[in-house]
Short mmCIF file of C-alpha atoms in Angstrom, two decimals:
data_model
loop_
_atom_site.label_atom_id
_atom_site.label_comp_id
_atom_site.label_asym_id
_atom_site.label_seq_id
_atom_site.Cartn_x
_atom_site.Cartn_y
_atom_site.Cartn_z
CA UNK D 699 106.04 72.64 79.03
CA UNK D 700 103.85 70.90 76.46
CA UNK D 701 100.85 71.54 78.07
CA UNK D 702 101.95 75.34 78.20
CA UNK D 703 102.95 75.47 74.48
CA UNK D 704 99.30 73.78 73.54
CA UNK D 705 97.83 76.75 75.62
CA UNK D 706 99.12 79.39 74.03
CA UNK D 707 99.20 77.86 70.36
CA UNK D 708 94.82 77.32 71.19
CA UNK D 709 94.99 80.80 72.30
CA UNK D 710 96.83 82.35 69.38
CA UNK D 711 94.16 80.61 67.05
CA UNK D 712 91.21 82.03 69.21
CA UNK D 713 92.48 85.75 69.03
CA UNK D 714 93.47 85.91 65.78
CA UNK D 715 89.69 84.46 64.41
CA UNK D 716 88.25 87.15 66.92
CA UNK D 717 90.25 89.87 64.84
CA UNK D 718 89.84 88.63 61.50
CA UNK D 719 93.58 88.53 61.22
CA UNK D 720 93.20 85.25 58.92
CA UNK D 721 91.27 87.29 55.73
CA UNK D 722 93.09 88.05 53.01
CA UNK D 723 92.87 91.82 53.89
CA UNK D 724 91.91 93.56 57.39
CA UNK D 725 89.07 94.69 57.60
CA UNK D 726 88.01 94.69 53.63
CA UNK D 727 90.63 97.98 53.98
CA UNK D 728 92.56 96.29 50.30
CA UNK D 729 95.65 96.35 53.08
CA UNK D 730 97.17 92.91 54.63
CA UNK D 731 97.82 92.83 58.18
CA UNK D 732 101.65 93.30 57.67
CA UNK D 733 100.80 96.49 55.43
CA UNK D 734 98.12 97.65 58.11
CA UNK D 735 101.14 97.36 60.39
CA UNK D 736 103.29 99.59 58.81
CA UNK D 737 100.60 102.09 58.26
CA UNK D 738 100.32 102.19 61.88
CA UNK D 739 103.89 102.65 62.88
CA UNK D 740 104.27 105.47 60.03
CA UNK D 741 100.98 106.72 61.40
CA UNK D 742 101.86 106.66 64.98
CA UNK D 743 105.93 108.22 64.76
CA UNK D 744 106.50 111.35 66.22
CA UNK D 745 108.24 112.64 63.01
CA UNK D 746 110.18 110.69 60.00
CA UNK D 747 111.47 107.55 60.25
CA UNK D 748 113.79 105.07 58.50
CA UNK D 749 112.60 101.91 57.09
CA UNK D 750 115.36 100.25 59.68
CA UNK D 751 113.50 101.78 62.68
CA UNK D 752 109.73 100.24 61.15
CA UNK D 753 111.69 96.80 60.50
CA UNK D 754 112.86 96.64 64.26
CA UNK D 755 109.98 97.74 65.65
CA UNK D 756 107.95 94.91 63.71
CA UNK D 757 110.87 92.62 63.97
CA UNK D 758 109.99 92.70 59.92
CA UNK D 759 112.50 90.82 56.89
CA UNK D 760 114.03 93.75 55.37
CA UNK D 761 113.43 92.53 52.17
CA UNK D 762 109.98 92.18 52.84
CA UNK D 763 109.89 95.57 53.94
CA UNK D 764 111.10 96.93 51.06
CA UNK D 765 108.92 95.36 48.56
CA UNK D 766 106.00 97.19 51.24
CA UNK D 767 107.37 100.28 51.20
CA UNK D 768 107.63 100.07 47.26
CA UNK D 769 104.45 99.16 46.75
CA UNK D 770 102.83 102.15 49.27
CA UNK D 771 105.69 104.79 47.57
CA UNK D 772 103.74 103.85 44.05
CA UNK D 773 100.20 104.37 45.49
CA UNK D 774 101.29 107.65 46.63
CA UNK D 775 101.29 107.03 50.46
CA UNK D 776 104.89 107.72 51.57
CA UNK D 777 106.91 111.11 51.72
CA UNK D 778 110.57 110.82 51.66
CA UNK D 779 113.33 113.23 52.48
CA UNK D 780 117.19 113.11 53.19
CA UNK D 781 117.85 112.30 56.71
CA UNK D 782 119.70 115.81 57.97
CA UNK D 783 122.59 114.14 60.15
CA UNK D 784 123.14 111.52 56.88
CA UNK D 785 121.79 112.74 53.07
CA UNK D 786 122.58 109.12 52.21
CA UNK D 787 120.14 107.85 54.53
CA UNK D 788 116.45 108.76 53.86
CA UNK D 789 113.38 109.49 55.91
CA UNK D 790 110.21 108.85 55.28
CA UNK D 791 106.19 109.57 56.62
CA UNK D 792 102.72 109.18 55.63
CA UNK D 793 102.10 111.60 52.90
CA UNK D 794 98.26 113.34 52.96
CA UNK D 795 97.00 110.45 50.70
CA UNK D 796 98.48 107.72 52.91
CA UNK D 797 96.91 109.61 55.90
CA UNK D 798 93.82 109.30 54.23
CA UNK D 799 93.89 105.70 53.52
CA UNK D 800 95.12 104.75 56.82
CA UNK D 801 92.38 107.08 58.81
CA UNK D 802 89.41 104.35 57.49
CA UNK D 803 91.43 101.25 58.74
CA UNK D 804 92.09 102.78 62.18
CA UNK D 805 88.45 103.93 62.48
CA UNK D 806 87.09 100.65 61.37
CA UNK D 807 90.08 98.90 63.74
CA UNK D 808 88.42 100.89 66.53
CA UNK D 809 85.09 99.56 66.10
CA UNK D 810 85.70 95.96 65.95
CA UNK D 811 87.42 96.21 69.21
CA UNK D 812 84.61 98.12 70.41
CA UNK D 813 81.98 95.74 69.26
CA UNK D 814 84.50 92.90 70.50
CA UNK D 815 84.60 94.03 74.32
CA UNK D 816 81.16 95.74 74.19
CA UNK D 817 79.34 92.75 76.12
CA UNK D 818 81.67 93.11 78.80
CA UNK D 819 81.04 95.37 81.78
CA UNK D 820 83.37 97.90 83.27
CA UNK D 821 85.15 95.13 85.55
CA UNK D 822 85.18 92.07 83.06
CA UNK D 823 87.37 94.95 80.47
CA UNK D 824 89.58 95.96 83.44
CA UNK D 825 90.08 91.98 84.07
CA UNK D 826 90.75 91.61 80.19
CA UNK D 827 93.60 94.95 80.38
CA UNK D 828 95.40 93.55 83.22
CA UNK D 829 95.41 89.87 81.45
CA UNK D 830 96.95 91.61 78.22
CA UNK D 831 99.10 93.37 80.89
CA UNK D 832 100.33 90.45 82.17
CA UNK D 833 101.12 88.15 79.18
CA UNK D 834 102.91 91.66 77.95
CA UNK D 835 105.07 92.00 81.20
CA UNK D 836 105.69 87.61 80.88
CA UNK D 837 107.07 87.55 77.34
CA UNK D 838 107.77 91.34 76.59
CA UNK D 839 111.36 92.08 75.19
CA UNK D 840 114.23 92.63 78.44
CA UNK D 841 115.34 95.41 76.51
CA UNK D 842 112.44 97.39 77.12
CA UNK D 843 113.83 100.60 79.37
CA UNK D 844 112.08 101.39 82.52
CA UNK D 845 109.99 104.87 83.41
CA UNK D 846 108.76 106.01 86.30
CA UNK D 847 105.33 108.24 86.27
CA UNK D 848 102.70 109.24 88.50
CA UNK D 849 99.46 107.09 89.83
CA UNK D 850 96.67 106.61 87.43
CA UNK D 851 93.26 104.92 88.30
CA UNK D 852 93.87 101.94 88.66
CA UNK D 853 97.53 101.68 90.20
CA UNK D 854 96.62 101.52 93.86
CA UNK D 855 94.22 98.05 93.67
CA UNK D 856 96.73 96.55 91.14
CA UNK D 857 99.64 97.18 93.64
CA UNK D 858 97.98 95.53 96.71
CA UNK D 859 96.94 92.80 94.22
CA UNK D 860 100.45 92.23 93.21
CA UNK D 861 102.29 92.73 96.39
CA UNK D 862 99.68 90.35 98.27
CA UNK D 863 100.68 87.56 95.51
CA UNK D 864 104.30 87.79 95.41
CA UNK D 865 104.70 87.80 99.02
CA UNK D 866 102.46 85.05 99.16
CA UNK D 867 104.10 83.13 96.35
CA UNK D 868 107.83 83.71 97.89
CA UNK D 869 107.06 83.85 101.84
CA UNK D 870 103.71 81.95 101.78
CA UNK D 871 102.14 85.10 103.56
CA UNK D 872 98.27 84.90 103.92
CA UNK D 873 95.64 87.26 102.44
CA UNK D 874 95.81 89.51 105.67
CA UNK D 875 98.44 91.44 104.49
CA UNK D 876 96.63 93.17 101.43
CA UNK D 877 94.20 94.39 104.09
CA UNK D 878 97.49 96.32 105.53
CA UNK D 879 98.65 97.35 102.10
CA UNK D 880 94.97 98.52 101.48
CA UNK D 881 94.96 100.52 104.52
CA UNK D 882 98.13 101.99 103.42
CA UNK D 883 97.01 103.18 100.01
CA UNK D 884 93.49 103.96 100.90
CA UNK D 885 95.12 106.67 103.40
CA UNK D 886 97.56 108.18 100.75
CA UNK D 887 94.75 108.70 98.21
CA UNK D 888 92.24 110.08 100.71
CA UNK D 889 94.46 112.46 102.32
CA UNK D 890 97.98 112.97 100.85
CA UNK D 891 99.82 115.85 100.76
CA UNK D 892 101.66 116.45 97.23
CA UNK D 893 104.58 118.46 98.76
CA UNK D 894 105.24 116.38 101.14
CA UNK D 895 103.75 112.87 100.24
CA UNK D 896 104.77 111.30 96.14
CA UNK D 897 104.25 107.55 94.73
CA UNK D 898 106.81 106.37 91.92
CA UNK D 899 105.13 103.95 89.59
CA UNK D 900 107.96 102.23 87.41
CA UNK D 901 106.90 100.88 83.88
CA UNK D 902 108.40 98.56 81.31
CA UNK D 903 106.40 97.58 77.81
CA UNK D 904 103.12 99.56 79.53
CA UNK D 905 103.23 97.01 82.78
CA UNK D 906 103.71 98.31 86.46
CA UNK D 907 106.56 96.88 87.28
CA UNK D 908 107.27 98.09 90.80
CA UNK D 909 106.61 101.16 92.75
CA UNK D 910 107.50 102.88 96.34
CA UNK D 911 105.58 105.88 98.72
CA UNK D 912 106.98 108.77 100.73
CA UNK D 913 104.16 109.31 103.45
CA UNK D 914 104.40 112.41 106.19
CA UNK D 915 105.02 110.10 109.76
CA UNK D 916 105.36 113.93 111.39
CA UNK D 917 107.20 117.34 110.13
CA UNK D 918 110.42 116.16 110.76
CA UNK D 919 110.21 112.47 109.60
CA UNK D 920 108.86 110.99 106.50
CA UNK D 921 108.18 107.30 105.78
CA UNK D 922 109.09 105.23 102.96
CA UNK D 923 106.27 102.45 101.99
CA UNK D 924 105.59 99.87 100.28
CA UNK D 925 108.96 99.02 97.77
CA UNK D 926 108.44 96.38 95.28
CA UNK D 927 109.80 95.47 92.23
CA UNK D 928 108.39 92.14 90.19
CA UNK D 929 110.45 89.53 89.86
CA UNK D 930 110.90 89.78 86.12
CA UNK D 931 112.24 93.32 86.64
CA UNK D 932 114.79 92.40 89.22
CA UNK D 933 118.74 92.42 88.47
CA UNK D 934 117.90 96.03 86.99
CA UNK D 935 118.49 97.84 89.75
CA UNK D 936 114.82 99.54 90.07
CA UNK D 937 114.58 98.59 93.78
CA UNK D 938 117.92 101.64 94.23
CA UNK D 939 116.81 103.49 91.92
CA UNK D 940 113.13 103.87 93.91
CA UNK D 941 114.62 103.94 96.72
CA UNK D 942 117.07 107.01 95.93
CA UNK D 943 113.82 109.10 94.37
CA UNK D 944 112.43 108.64 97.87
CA UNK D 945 115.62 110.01 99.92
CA UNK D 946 115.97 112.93 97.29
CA UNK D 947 112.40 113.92 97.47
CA UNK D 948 112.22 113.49 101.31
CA UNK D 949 115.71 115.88 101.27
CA UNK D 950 113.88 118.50 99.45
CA UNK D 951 110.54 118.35 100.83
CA UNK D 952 112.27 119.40 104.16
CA UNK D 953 112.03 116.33 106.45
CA UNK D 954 115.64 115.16 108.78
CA UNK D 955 114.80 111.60 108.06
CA UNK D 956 113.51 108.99 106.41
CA UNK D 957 112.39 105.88 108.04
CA UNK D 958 111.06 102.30 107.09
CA UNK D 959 109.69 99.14 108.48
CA UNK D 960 110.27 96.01 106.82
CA UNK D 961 110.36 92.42 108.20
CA UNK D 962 114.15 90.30 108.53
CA UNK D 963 113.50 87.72 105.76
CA UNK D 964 112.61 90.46 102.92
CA UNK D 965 116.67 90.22 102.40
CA UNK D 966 116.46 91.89 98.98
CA UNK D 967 114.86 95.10 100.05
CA UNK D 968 116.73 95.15 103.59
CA UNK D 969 120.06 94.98 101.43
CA UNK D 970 118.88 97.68 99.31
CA UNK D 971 118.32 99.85 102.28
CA UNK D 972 121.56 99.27 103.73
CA UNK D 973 123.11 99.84 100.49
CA UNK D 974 121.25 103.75 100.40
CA UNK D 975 122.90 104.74 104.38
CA UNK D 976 119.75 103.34 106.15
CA UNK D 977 120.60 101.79 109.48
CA UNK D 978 118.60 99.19 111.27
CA UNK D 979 117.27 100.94 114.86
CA UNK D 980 114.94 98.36 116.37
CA UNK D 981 113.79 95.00 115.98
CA UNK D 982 110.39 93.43 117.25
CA UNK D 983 108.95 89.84 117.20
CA UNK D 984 105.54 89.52 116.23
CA UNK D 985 102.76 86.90 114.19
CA UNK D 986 101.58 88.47 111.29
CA UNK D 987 100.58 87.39 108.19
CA UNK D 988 100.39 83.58 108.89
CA UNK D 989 103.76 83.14 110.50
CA UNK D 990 105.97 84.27 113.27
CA UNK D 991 108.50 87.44 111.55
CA UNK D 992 110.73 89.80 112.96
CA UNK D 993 109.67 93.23 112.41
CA UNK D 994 112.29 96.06 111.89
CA UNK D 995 112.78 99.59 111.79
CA UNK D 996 115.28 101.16 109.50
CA UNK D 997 116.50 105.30 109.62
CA UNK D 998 117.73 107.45 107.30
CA UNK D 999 119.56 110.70 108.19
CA UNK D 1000 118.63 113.52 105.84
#
């Protein structure tokens, strides 16, 4: 734990000299790095806020706040108007002139960034997103909600990645199955069919946090592939919840069933499937992976 807590303190003192978040101001922009904060939040709404909504966003003092708010209301950078549901609450936004002043700090935010990771080729800035990813996904808030989207670049190597890890970690699986899961997603993005084929992506705090395929085995039968959730995101019940977006979109695209094949000791998933009407219909010994498993088959009536 020590060790750990040294880590991160060396690491916290590294970033903030490579932003500059030690001077006085940021960025010589006459704002401190709470004010540029606020800016950005005011900036960035989709419409009015209240000061509460800035102060839990920032996890801000509300005093503190205040005396901010004050300050940018008497330079002329704030609008403020009665809240419609509530006249005693008010609203507030960037007027024109605090538009103004924030558009030179975000500019000259954007180019220290870009001078920052400029050195860095294409992979080394992909290996620096999915760091930030990660420490995000550690010791992001719980209460972050889930979404589900569609695949972006990207999605398809992180998933093997991920899946080839955790199945390592948990089952001490060798590398040989990310060759399988490879093989899997390689075919879906050469050759899928949207009507009949979909991947669900789910996302907390910008992180993948699980995802699941519906693949076309032959008109009549679709396959599910390729469930996981992270183990951060379990207890949430994302594995159902992918799960039953596969059944409904396998109903509608037309097929009579949906089937699976999973291995005995993946008792999480095989419980979810149970849970959703699937039915175990044949069982197999094989050695795969680095160890003797017990391959099943699981069905789905549509």
């Amino acid at each position: 734990m020590s060790d750990t807590i040294a880590a991160i303190r060396r690491f916290n003192r590294f970033y903030t000299r490579q932003l500059g978040l030690l001077d006085e101001t940021l960025l010589d922009s006459g704002f401190t790095l709470t004010e540029a904060r606020v800016l950005y939040e005011l900036a960035h709404a989709p419409g009015p806020i209240t000061a509460a909504d800035i102060g839990r966003e920032l996890v801000l003092d509300a005093g503190y706040l205040s005396r901010i708010l004050k300050s940018f209301a008497a330079r002329g950078l704030l609008e403020r108007i009665p809240a419609e549901v509530d006249a005693r609450q008010t609203l507030i936004s960037l007027s024109p002139a605090g538009r103004a002043a924030f558009a030179p700090l975000n500019e000259a935010s954007q180019r220290e960034v870009g001078k920052l990771i400029g050195p860095l080729s294409p992979l080394e800035q992909a290996d620096l997103v999915a760091a930030m990813r990660t420490i995000r996904r550690l010791l992001g808030r719980t209460a972050e909600p889930v979404t589900f989207r569609r695949l972006e670049p990207g999605d398809l190597g992180w998933i093997a990645r991920r899946q080839t890890l955790i199945y390592a970690q948990e089952y001490g699986w060798d590398g040989s199955y990310e060759a399988l899961a490879a093989e899997i997603l390689v075919s879906f993005a050469r050759a899928h069919d949207p009507a009949r084929e979909k991947a669900w992506i789910a996302v907390r705090g910008g992180a993948v946090v699980g995802s699941v395929f519906v693949v076309r085995a032959s008109d009549t039968t679709a396959k599910l592939r390729l469930l996981y959730v992270e183990p951060e995101a379990r207890g949430l019940g994302l594995g159902r919840q992918l799960v039953e977006a596969c059944i409904a979109f396998a109903r509608d695209a037309g097929y009579r069933t949906l089937t699976l094949w999973t291995q005995d000791v993946l008792i999480p998933a095989r419980r979810i499937y149970q849970q959703a009407g699937f039915t175990c219909t044949g069982r197999e010994p094989h050695h795969s992976f680095g160890h003797d498993l017990v391959a099943e088959t699981w069905e789905r009536a549509l």
